[in-house]
CSV table of C-alpha atoms and ligand atoms in Angstrom, one decimal:
chain,number,residue,atom,x,y,z
A,1,MET,CA,-2.2,25.6,-16.9
A,2,GLN,CA,-1.8,25.2,-13.3
A,3,PHE,CA,0.6,22.7,-11.4
A,4,GLU,CA,-1.4,22.4,-8.1
A,5,LEU,CA,-3.4,19.4,-6.7
A,6,SER,CA,-6.9,20.1,-5.8
A,7,PRO,CA,-7.7,19.7,-1.9
A,8,GLU,CA,-9.5,16.6,-2.9
A,9,GLN,CA,-6.5,15.2,-4.5
A,10,ARG,CA,-4.3,16.6,-1.8
A,11,ALA,CA,-6.5,14.4,0.7
A,12,VAL,CA,-6.3,11.4,-0.9
A,13,GLN,CA,-2.6,11.4,-1.5
A,14,ALA,CA,-2.3,12.2,2.4
A,15,ARG,CA,-4.4,9.2,3.1
A,16,ALA,CA,-2.5,6.8,0.7
A,17,ARG,CA,0.9,8.0,1.9
A,18,ALA,CA,-0.3,7.6,5.5
A,19,PHE,CA,-1.5,4.0,4.8
A,20,ALA,CA,1.6,3.2,2.7
A,21,GLU,CA,4.2,4.3,5.3
A,22,ALA,CA,1.9,2.7,8.2
A,23,GLU,CA,0.6,-0.5,7.2
A,24,VAL,CA,2.5,-1.4,3.8
A,25,ALA,CA,5.9,-0.5,3.9
A,26,PRO,CA,6.8,-2.2,7.3
A,27,ILE,CA,5.8,-5.4,6.1
A,28,ALA,CA,7.1,-5.5,2.5
A,29,ARG,CA,10.2,-7.2,3.1
A,30,ALA,CA,8.7,-9.9,5.2
A,31,ALA,CA,6.0,-10.7,2.5
A,32,ASP,CA,8.8,-10.7,-0.4
A,33,GLU,CA,10.7,-13.1,1.7
A,34,ARG,CA,7.7,-15.5,2.6
A,35,GLY,CA,6.5,-15.1,-1.2
A,36,GLU,CA,2.8,-14.4,0.1
A,37,PHE,CA,0.5,-11.6,-0.7
A,38,PRO,CA,-0.7,-9.5,2.4
A,39,ILE,CA,-4.2,-10.2,1.9
A,40,HIS,CA,-5.6,-8.3,4.9
A,41,LEU,CA,-4.6,-5.3,3.2
A,42,VAL,CA,-7.5,-5.8,0.6
A,43,ARG,CA,-10.1,-4.9,3.4
A,44,ARG,CA,-8.0,-2.1,4.6
A,45,MET,CA,-7.8,-0.6,1.1
A,46,GLY,CA,-11.6,-1.3,0.8
A,47,GLU,CA,-12.3,0.9,4.0
A,48,LEU,CA,-10.0,3.7,2.7
A,49,GLY,CA,-11.9,3.7,-0.7
A,50,PHE,CA,-9.0,2.6,-3.0
A,51,LEU,CA,-10.5,-0.5,-4.3
A,52,ALA,CA,-12.5,1.0,-6.9
A,53,GLY,CA,-11.3,4.7,-6.7
A,54,ALA,CA,-12.5,5.9,-10.2
A,55,VAL,CA,-16.1,4.1,-10.0
A,56,SER,CA,-18.9,6.3,-9.1
A,57,PRO,CA,-20.5,6.3,-5.4
A,58,GLU,CA,-23.6,4.7,-7.0
A,59,TYR,CA,-21.8,1.4,-7.5
A,60,GLY,CA,-19.9,1.6,-4.4
A,61,GLY,CA,-16.9,3.3,-5.8
A,62,SER,CA,-15.0,6.5,-4.2
A,63,GLY,CA,-15.9,8.7,-7.4
A,64,LEU,CA,-12.0,9.8,-7.3
A,65,ASP,CA,-10.7,11.2,-10.7
A,66,HIS,CA,-7.9,9.5,-12.5
A,67,LEU,CA,-5.2,11.9,-11.2
A,68,GLY,CA,-6.5,11.0,-7.6
A,69,THR,CA,-6.1,7.0,-8.5
A,70,ALA,CA,-2.8,7.7,-9.8
A,71,LEU,CA,-1.7,9.4,-6.6
A,72,VAL,CA,-2.9,6.3,-4.6
A,73,TYR,CA,-0.9,4.0,-7.2
A,74,GLU,CA,2.2,6.3,-6.6
A,75,GLU,CA,2.2,6.2,-2.7
A,76,LEU,CA,1.5,2.6,-2.8
A,77,GLY,CA,4.3,2.1,-5.3
A,78,ARG,CA,7.0,3.8,-2.9
A,79,ALA,CA,6.1,1.2,-0.5
A,80,ASP,CA,5.5,-1.9,-2.2
A,81,SER,CA,5.1,-2.8,-5.9
A,82,SER,CA,3.3,-6.3,-5.0
A,83,VAL,CA,0.5,-4.3,-3.4
A,84,ARG,CA,0.4,-1.5,-6.0
A,85,GLY,CA,0.3,-4.2,-8.8
A,86,PHE,CA,-2.7,-6.0,-6.8
A,87,LEU,CA,-4.6,-2.6,-7.0
A,88,ALA,CA,-3.7,-1.6,-10.7
A,89,VAL,CA,-5.4,-4.9,-11.7
A,90,HIS,CA,-8.4,-5.0,-9.1
A,91,ALA,CA,-9.3,-1.2,-9.6
A,92,GLY,CA,-7.8,-0.4,-13.1
A,93,LEU,CA,-8.0,-3.4,-15.2
A,94,VAL,CA,-11.1,-4.8,-13.7
A,95,ALA,CA,-13.5,-2.5,-11.8
A,96,ALA,CA,-12.9,0.6,-13.9
A,97,CYS,CA,-13.3,-1.8,-17.0
A,98,ILE,CA,-16.7,-3.1,-15.7
A,99,ASP,CA,-17.7,0.7,-15.0
A,100,ASP,CA,-16.9,1.2,-18.6
A,101,TRP,CA,-18.3,-1.5,-20.3
A,102,GLY,CA,-20.9,-3.3,-18.1
A,103,THR,CA,-24.4,-3.4,-18.4
A,104,GLU,CA,-26.3,-2.1,-15.4
A,105,GLU,CA,-27.0,-5.3,-14.1
A,106,GLN,CA,-23.3,-6.5,-14.2
A,107,LYS,CA,-22.4,-3.2,-12.6
A,108,ARG,CA,-24.7,-3.9,-9.5
A,109,ARG,CA,-23.8,-7.4,-9.4
A,110,TYR,CA,-20.0,-6.7,-9.2
A,111,LEU,CA,-18.7,-3.3,-8.7
A,112,PRO,CA,-20.1,-3.1,-4.7
A,113,ARG,CA,-18.2,-6.2,-3.9
A,114,LEU,CA,-15.2,-5.2,-5.8
A,115,ALA,CA,-15.4,-1.9,-3.9
A,116,SER,CA,-15.4,-3.4,-0.5
A,117,GLY,CA,-12.9,-6.4,-1.2
A,118,GLU,CA,-15.4,-9.1,-0.6
A,119,LEU,CA,-14.5,-10.0,-4.3
A,120,ILE,CA,-11.1,-9.7,-5.9
A,121,GLY,CA,-10.8,-9.3,-9.5
A,122,CYS,CA,-8.1,-10.4,-12.4
A,123,TYR,CA,-7.8,-9.9,-15.9
A,124,CYS,CA,-7.1,-13.0,-18.1
A,125,LEU,CA,-5.5,-11.8,-21.4
A,126,THR,CA,-2.2,-13.3,-21.8
A,127,GLU,CA,-1.4,-16.8,-23.0
A,128,PRO,CA,1.6,-19.2,-23.5
A,129,ASN,CA,1.6,-18.1,-27.1
A,130,ALA,CA,-0.1,-14.6,-26.9
A,131,GLY,CA,1.9,-12.1,-25.0
A,132,SER,CA,2.7,-8.7,-26.7
A,133,ASP,CA,0.6,-9.9,-29.7
A,134,ALA,CA,-2.6,-9.9,-27.9
A,135,ALA,CA,-4.7,-10.3,-31.0
A,136,SER,CA,-3.5,-13.9,-31.6
A,137,ILE,CA,-4.9,-15.3,-28.6
A,138,GLU,CA,-5.9,-19.0,-28.7
A,139,ALA,CA,-8.7,-19.3,-26.0
A,140,THR,CA,-12.1,-20.0,-27.7
A,141,VAL,CA,-15.5,-19.6,-26.7
A,142,ARG,CA,-18.6,-21.0,-28.4
A,143,GLU,CA,-22.3,-20.8,-28.0
A,144,ASP,CA,-24.3,-23.8,-26.5
A,145,GLY,CA,-28.1,-23.3,-25.8
A,146,ASP,CA,-28.2,-20.3,-23.3
A,147,SER,CA,-24.6,-20.4,-22.4
A,148,TYR,CA,-21.2,-19.7,-23.6
A,149,VAL,CA,-18.2,-22.2,-23.1
A,150,LEU,CA,-14.8,-21.3,-22.7
A,151,ASP,CA,-11.6,-23.3,-23.4
A,152,GLY,CA,-8.0,-22.1,-23.1
A,153,GLU,CA,-5.1,-21.3,-20.8
A,154,LYS,CA,-4.0,-18.0,-19.5
A,155,ILE,CA,-0.6,-17.0,-17.7
A,156,TRP,CA,1.0,-14.3,-15.8
A,157,ILE,CA,-2.5,-13.7,-14.2
A,158,THR,CA,-1.9,-11.3,-11.2
A,159,ASN,CA,-4.5,-12.0,-8.4
A,160,GLY,CA,-5.3,-15.2,-10.3
A,161,GLY,CA,-5.0,-17.5,-7.3
A,162,ILE,CA,-7.1,-15.2,-4.9
A,163,ALA,CA,-9.6,-13.5,-7.5
A,164,GLY,CA,-13.3,-14.4,-7.3
A,165,LEU,CA,-14.0,-12.6,-10.6
A,166,ALA,CA,-12.0,-12.9,-13.9
A,167,ILE,CA,-12.6,-10.8,-17.1
A,168,VAL,CA,-11.7,-13.3,-19.6
A,169,PHE,CA,-10.9,-12.7,-23.3
A,170,ALA,CA,-11.5,-15.5,-25.8
A,171,SER,CA,-12.1,-15.8,-29.6
A,172,HIS,CA,-15.3,-16.9,-31.3
A,173,ASP,CA,-13.5,-16.7,-34.7
A,174,ARG,CA,-9.5,-17.0,-34.6
A,175,ALA,CA,-9.4,-16.1,-38.2
A,176,ALA,CA,-11.2,-12.7,-37.8
A,177,ARG,CA,-8.0,-12.0,-35.4
A,178,HIS,CA,-9.0,-9.0,-33.0
A,179,LYS,CA,-12.4,-8.8,-34.3
A,180,GLY,CA,-13.2,-12.4,-33.3
A,181,ILE,CA,-12.6,-11.4,-29.5
A,182,CYS,CA,-15.0,-11.5,-26.8
A,183,ALA,CA,-14.8,-10.6,-23.1
A,184,PHE,CA,-16.6,-12.4,-20.2
A,185,LEU,CA,-17.2,-11.9,-16.5
A,186,VAL,CA,-16.3,-15.3,-15.2
A,187,GLU,CA,-16.8,-16.3,-11.5
A,188,ALA,CA,-14.0,-18.5,-10.0
A,189,ASP,CA,-16.8,-21.1,-9.0
A,190,ALA,CA,-17.8,-21.5,-12.7
A,191,PRO,CA,-17.7,-25.3,-13.7
A,192,GLY,CA,-14.5,-25.7,-15.6
A,193,PHE,CA,-12.5,-23.0,-13.9
A,194,ARG,CA,-9.1,-24.1,-12.6
A,195,ARG,CA,-5.9,-22.5,-11.4
A,196,GLU,CA,-2.5,-23.1,-10.1
A,197,ARG,CA,0.5,-21.1,-9.0
A,198,LEU,CA,3.0,-20.3,-11.9
A,199,PRO,CA,6.2,-22.6,-11.8
A,200,GLY,CA,9.2,-20.9,-11.0
A,201,GLN,CA,10.4,-18.2,-8.8
A,202,GLU,CA,10.2,-14.6,-9.9
A,203,LEU,CA,12.7,-12.1,-9.9
A,204,GLY,CA,10.9,-9.4,-8.1
A,205,HIS,CA,6.8,-8.9,-6.9
A,206,ARG,CA,7.5,-12.0,-5.0
A,207,ALA,CA,4.7,-11.1,-2.8
A,208,ALA,CA,2.2,-10.8,-5.7
A,209,ASP,CA,-0.2,-13.7,-6.5
A,210,HIS,CA,0.6,-14.7,-10.2
A,211,ALA,CA,-1.4,-17.8,-11.5
A,212,ARG,CA,-2.1,-20.0,-14.4
A,213,ILE,CA,-5.7,-20.5,-15.1
A,214,VAL,CA,-7.1,-23.2,-17.4
A,215,PHE,CA,-10.7,-22.9,-18.7
A,216,ASP,CA,-12.0,-26.4,-19.5
A,217,GLY,CA,-15.2,-26.3,-20.7
A,218,CYS,CA,-15.9,-23.4,-18.6
A,219,ARG,CA,-19.7,-22.6,-18.8
A,220,VAL,CA,-21.0,-19.1,-18.2
A,221,PRO,CA,-24.5,-17.6,-18.9
A,222,LYS,CA,-25.2,-15.4,-21.7
A,223,SER,CA,-25.2,-12.5,-19.4
A,224,ALA,CA,-21.6,-12.9,-18.7
A,225,MET,CA,-20.6,-11.2,-21.9
A,226,LEU,CA,-18.8,-7.8,-21.3
A,227,GLY,CA,-19.3,-5.4,-24.2
A,228,ALA,CA,-20.7,-6.5,-27.6
A,229,PRO,CA,-19.7,-9.6,-29.3
A,230,GLY,CA,-16.4,-8.8,-31.2
A,231,GLU,CA,-15.8,-5.9,-29.1
A,232,GLY,CA,-13.5,-7.9,-26.8
A,233,PHE,CA,-10.2,-6.5,-27.8
A,234,LYS,CA,-11.4,-2.9,-27.6
A,235,VAL,CA,-12.5,-3.9,-23.9
A,236,ALA,CA,-8.9,-5.2,-23.2
A,237,MET,CA,-7.1,-2.2,-24.8
A,238,ALA,CA,-9.3,0.4,-23.0
A,239,ALA,CA,-8.6,-1.5,-19.7
A,240,LEU,CA,-5.0,-1.5,-20.4
A,241,ASP,CA,-5.1,2.4,-20.9
A,242,HIS,CA,-6.4,2.4,-17.2
A,243,GLY,CA,-3.9,-0.2,-15.8
A,244,ARG,CA,-0.9,1.8,-17.4
A,245,VAL,CA,-1.5,4.8,-15.8
A,246,GLY,CA,-1.2,2.7,-12.6
A,247,VAL,CA,1.9,1.1,-13.6
A,248,ALA,CA,3.3,4.5,-14.6
A,249,ALA,CA,2.4,6.2,-11.2
A,250,GLY,CA,3.7,2.9,-9.6
A,251,ALA,CA,7.2,3.5,-11.3
A,252,VAL,CA,7.3,7.1,-10.1
A,253,GLY,CA,6.7,5.6,-6.7
A,254,VAL,CA,9.8,3.4,-7.1
A,255,ALA,CA,11.8,5.8,-8.3
A,256,GLN,CA,11.0,8.4,-5.5
A,257,ALA,CA,11.7,5.5,-3.1
A,258,CYS,CA,15.2,4.9,-4.6
A,259,LEU,CA,15.6,8.7,-4.4
A,260,ASP,CA,14.6,9.2,-0.9
A,261,ALA,CA,16.6,6.0,0.1
A,262,CYS,CA,19.9,7.5,-1.5
A,263,VAL,CA,19.5,10.9,-0.1
A,264,ALA,CA,19.4,9.3,3.3
A,265,PHE,CA,22.2,7.1,2.5
A,266,VAL,CA,24.6,9.6,1.1
A,267,ARG,CA,24.0,11.8,4.0
A,268,GLU,CA,25.3,9.2,6.7
A,269,ARG,CA,27.8,7.2,4.7
A,270,ARG,CA,31.4,8.4,5.0
A,271,GLN,CA,34.4,7.6,2.8
A,272,PHE,CA,37.7,9.2,2.2
A,273,GLY,CA,36.8,11.4,5.4
A,274,ARG,CA,33.6,12.9,3.8
A,275,ARG,CA,30.1,12.3,3.4
A,276,ILE,CA,29.6,10.6,0.1
A,277,GLY,CA,27.1,13.1,-0.7
A,278,ASP,CA,29.6,15.8,-1.0
A,279,PHE,CA,31.3,13.9,-4.0
A,280,GLN,CA,30.2,15.4,-7.1
A,281,MET,CA,29.8,12.1,-9.0
A,282,ILE,CA,27.2,11.0,-6.4
A,283,GLN,CA,25.5,14.1,-6.5
A,284,ALA,CA,25.4,14.1,-10.5
A,285,GLN,CA,23.7,10.9,-10.3
A,286,LEU,CA,21.3,12.2,-7.4
A,287,ALA,CA,20.6,15.3,-9.6
A,288,ASP,CA,19.6,13.1,-12.6
A,289,MET,CA,17.6,10.9,-10.6
A,290,ALA,CA,15.5,13.8,-9.1
A,291,ALA,CA,14.8,15.4,-12.5
A,292,ASP,CA,14.0,12.1,-13.9
A,293,VAL,CA,11.4,11.5,-11.3
A,294,GLU,CA,9.8,14.9,-11.6
A,295,ALA,CA,9.7,14.5,-15.7
A,296,ALA,CA,8.1,11.0,-15.1
A,297,ARG,CA,5.6,12.1,-12.6
A,298,LEU,CA,4.4,15.1,-14.8
A,299,LEU,CA,3.9,12.8,-17.9
A,300,THR,CA,1.9,10.5,-15.4
A,301,TYR,CA,-0.3,13.3,-14.1
A,302,ARG,CA,-0.8,14.5,-17.5
A,303,ALA,CA,-2.1,11.2,-18.9
A,304,ALA,CA,-4.5,10.9,-15.8
A,305,TRP,CA,-5.6,14.5,-16.2
A,306,LEU,CA,-6.4,13.9,-20.2
A,307,LYS,CA,-8.4,10.9,-19.1
A,308,ASP,CA,-10.2,13.1,-16.5
A,309,GLN,CA,-11.0,15.5,-19.3
A,310,GLY,CA,-12.5,12.6,-21.4
A,311,ARG,CA,-9.7,13.3,-24.0
A,312,PRO,CA,-7.9,10.8,-25.8
A,313,ALA,CA,-5.1,9.4,-23.5
A,314,THR,CA,-3.8,6.4,-25.3
A,315,GLN,CA,-0.6,7.9,-26.4
A,316,ALA,CA,0.0,10.1,-23.2
A,317,THR,CA,-0.6,7.0,-21.3
A,318,SER,CA,2.1,4.9,-23.3
A,319,MET,CA,4.7,7.7,-23.1
A,320,ALA,CA,4.1,7.8,-19.2
A,321,LYS,CA,4.5,4.0,-18.8
A,322,LEU,CA,7.5,3.9,-20.9
A,323,PHE,CA,9.3,7.0,-19.6
A,324,ALA,CA,8.6,6.1,-15.8
A,325,THR,CA,9.5,2.6,-16.2
A,326,GLU,CA,12.6,3.2,-18.0
A,327,ILE,CA,13.8,5.9,-15.5
A,328,ALA,CA,12.9,3.9,-12.4
A,329,VAL,CA,15.0,0.8,-13.9
A,330,LYS,CA,17.8,3.3,-14.1
A,331,ALA,CA,17.2,4.8,-10.6
A,332,ALA,CA,17.1,1.4,-8.9
A,333,SER,CA,20.2,0.2,-10.6
A,334,ASP,CA,22.0,3.7,-9.7
A,335,ALA,CA,20.5,3.3,-6.0
A,336,VAL,CA,22.1,-0.1,-5.5
A,337,LEU,CA,25.5,1.4,-6.9
A,338,ILE,CA,25.4,4.2,-4.6
A,339,HIS,CA,24.6,1.9,-1.6
A,340,GLY,CA,27.8,0.0,-2.7
A,341,GLY,CA,27.8,-3.5,-0.9
A,342,ARG,CA,24.9,-2.8,1.2
A,343,GLY,CA,22.7,-2.2,-1.9
A,344,TYR,CA,23.3,-5.6,-2.8
A,345,SER,CA,21.8,-6.9,0.5
A,346,SER,CA,18.2,-7.4,1.5
A,347,GLN,CA,19.2,-5.6,4.5
A,348,TYR,CA,18.3,-2.4,2.3
A,349,PRO,CA,15.2,-1.8,0.5
A,350,VAL,CA,16.8,-0.7,-2.7
A,351,GLU,CA,17.8,-4.5,-3.3
A,352,ARG,CA,13.7,-5.1,-3.6
A,353,TYR,CA,13.1,-2.0,-5.6
A,354,TYR,CA,15.6,-3.2,-8.3
A,355,ARG,CA,14.1,-6.5,-8.5
A,356,ASP,CA,10.7,-5.3,-8.5
A,357,ILE,CA,10.9,-2.6,-11.1
A,358,LYS,CA,11.9,-4.8,-14.2
A,359,GLY,CA,8.3,-6.2,-13.9
A,360,LEU,CA,7.0,-2.9,-14.5
A,361,GLN,CA,8.8,-2.5,-17.4
A,362,ILE,CA,7.3,-5.8,-18.8
A,363,TYR,CA,3.7,-6.2,-17.8
A,364,GLU,CA,0.6,-4.6,-19.1
A,365,GLY,CA,2.8,-4.1,-22.3
A,366,THR,CA,6.5,-4.0,-22.4
A,367,SER,CA,8.6,-1.0,-23.4
A,368,HIS,CA,8.7,-2.1,-26.9
A,369,ILE,CA,4.9,-2.3,-27.0
A,370,GLN,CA,4.5,1.4,-25.5
A,371,ARG,CA,6.9,2.5,-28.4
A,372,ILE,CA,4.7,0.8,-30.9
A,373,VAL,CA,1.6,2.6,-29.6
A,374,ILE,CA,3.3,6.0,-29.5
A,375,ALA,CA,4.7,5.6,-32.9
A,376,ARG,CA,1.4,4.6,-34.6
A,377,GLU,CA,-0.1,7.7,-33.4
A,378,LEU,CA,2.9,9.7,-35.1
A,379,VAL,CA,3.1,7.8,-38.3
A,380,GLY,CA,-0.3,5.8,-38.5
A,381,LYS,CA,-0.3,1.9,-39.2
A,382,GLU,CA,-0.2,0.8,-42.6
A,383,GLU,CA,-2.7,-1.6,-44.0
A,384,ARG,CA,-1.3,-4.8,-45.0
B,401,CAA,N1,-8.6,1.6,-26.9
B,401,CAA,C1,-9.6,1.4,-27.6
B,401,CAA,N2,-9.4,0.7,-28.8
B,401,CAA,C2,-8.2,0.2,-29.2
B,401,CAA,C3,-7.0,0.6,-28.3
B,401,CAA,C4,-7.3,1.5,-27.3
B,401,CAA,N3,-6.2,1.9,-26.4
B,401,CAA,N4,-5.7,0.3,-29.1
B,401,CAA,C5,-6.3,-0.3,-30.0
B,401,CAA,N5,-7.6,-0.3,-30.2
B,401,CAA,C6,-8.5,-0.9,-31.4
B,401,CAA,C7,-8.1,-0.2,-32.5
B,401,CAA,O1,-8.7,1.2,-32.8
B,401,CAA,C8,-8.4,-1.3,-33.7
B,401,CAA,O2,-9.9,-1.2,-33.9
B,401,CAA,P1,-10.7,-1.4,-35.3
B,401,CAA,O3,-10.4,-2.6,-35.7
B,401,CAA,O4,-12.1,-0.7,-35.3
B,401,CAA,O5,-9.7,-0.3,-36.2
B,401,CAA,C9,-8.2,-2.7,-33.0
B,401,CAA,O6,-8.2,-2.2,-31.5
B,401,CAA,C10,-7.0,-3.3,-33.2
B,401,CAA,O7,-6.0,-2.5,-33.1
B,401,CAA,P2,-4.6,-2.6,-33.6
B,401,CAA,O8,-4.7,-2.8,-35.1
B,401,CAA,O9,-3.6,-1.6,-33.1
B,401,CAA,O10,-4.2,-4.0,-33.2
B,401,CAA,P3,-2.5,-5.0,-32.9
B,401,CAA,O11,-2.9,-6.3,-33.0
B,401,CAA,O12,-1.7,-4.5,-34.0
B,401,CAA,O13,-2.2,-4.7,-31.5
B,401,CAA,C11,-0.9,-3.9,-29.7
B,401,CAA,C12,-1.9,-3.4,-30.9
B,401,CAA,C13,-0.8,-2.2,-29.1
B,401,CAA,C14,0.3,-4.3,-29.9
B,401,CAA,C15,-1.5,-4.4,-28.8
B,401,CAA,O14,-1.8,-5.9,-29.0
B,401,CAA,C16,-1.0,-4.4,-27.2
B,401,CAA,O15,-1.3,-3.7,-26.4
B,401,CAA,N6,0.0,-5.5,-26.9
B,401,CAA,C17,0.3,-5.6,-25.5
B,401,CAA,C18,-0.7,-6.4,-24.6
B,401,CAA,C19,-0.5,-6.3,-23.2
B,401,CAA,O16,-0.4,-5.1,-22.8
B,401,CAA,N7,-0.3,-7.3,-22.4
B,401,CAA,C20,-0.4,-7.6,-21.1
B,401,CAA,C21,-1.7,-8.2,-20.4
B,401,CAA,S1,-2.1,-7.9,-19.0
B,401,CAA,C22,-0.6,-8.4,-17.9
B,401,CAA,O17,0.5,-7.6,-18.1
B,401,CAA,C23,-0.6,-9.2,-16.6
B,401,CAA,C24,-1.6,-9.1,-15.7
B,401,CAA,O18,-2.3,-9.8,-14.9
B,401,CAA,C25,-2.5,-7.7,-15.8
């Protein structure tokens, strides 16, 4: 066992940190307040080789290992969860998924453009009546001559308003539950593809682009199917195994940002004639936060490492996502408290971390779902 990053991993970490500190963090607050995704960062992330990190160079990717991509998510998560969330979907749920399941033609058609940022990807699984219970999706697909025709509604689609390519899940036989689901690569200019902003304002991730997408007799060629007929649920779950490492790493980044902000604050802030960092109650909170961040980081790196070894990583990934998001929610809550009234104000970044982190505990499978995945590997699933 060794706990050192390789020179390549250290190099990508340094590149991601420099980018996050110089180009992402300084505009995060303004993007949050405007509710606008900083779209110019997409090209920059393409130039830096982050948009299709784990994809092989043959298809325009950077050939990074999974641990290398986790380091990028962590650094971006420290700066802005909206930008990290964009990348976890684009690179993890979409580009890596096409790399895993696509035909040679699909890879050549889409991966180089996803890698450069010319094309943005989104992942359309969630529906109004199918969130945690992904196998119950109501979107349908039928064959019509040399096409497939999709009908249905998807919500909470990250990057949905700006994407040129969507991975869409639909059922050709709803009675067959997950065995009836197929996956498709749908271009946003396909006839019958319609999208709009979600109603309401979100608690956090206010710079992220979340959309509702409607497929209204949306026609795609037969070559648009990703994976085999009826294999769509496995495509969806395997993609989420990539995406969830990205969320776990992003949560480690948020928790680290909370710790950094608190350490700086408690060294300066004075009450009762002393720095508040000299009070044991504050020290205990900081010590717990630091231990939690390290534990979450180790779980996350281990999940990525298992993927790099080609070993089963689903349970380890769910453990990392569960633990990292839970400790980051606590870190953000404690960070606001340690900052007192200042932490409650948009003048300090911990207020944004506190709002953003709740989303990581929900999307790509809530903490409840991660516990189900972990427990099923412990006790198995009873056939009913
Ligand atoms: N990799 C590959 N295959 C997998 C898998 C994985 N990680 N997990 C399950 N499967 C396979 C199983 O082996 C099984 O295959 P067989 O039929 O051959 O046995 C099949 O899929 C069905 O598995 P389950 O019986 O476990 O399925 P289930 O209906 O009980 O559901 C679940 C399991 C874990 C609860 C799943 O529904 C789930 O993960 N739900 C959460 C969905 C989710 O994360 N949604 C978020 C979407 S994305 C988002 O947040 C927004 C965005 O914009 C990104």
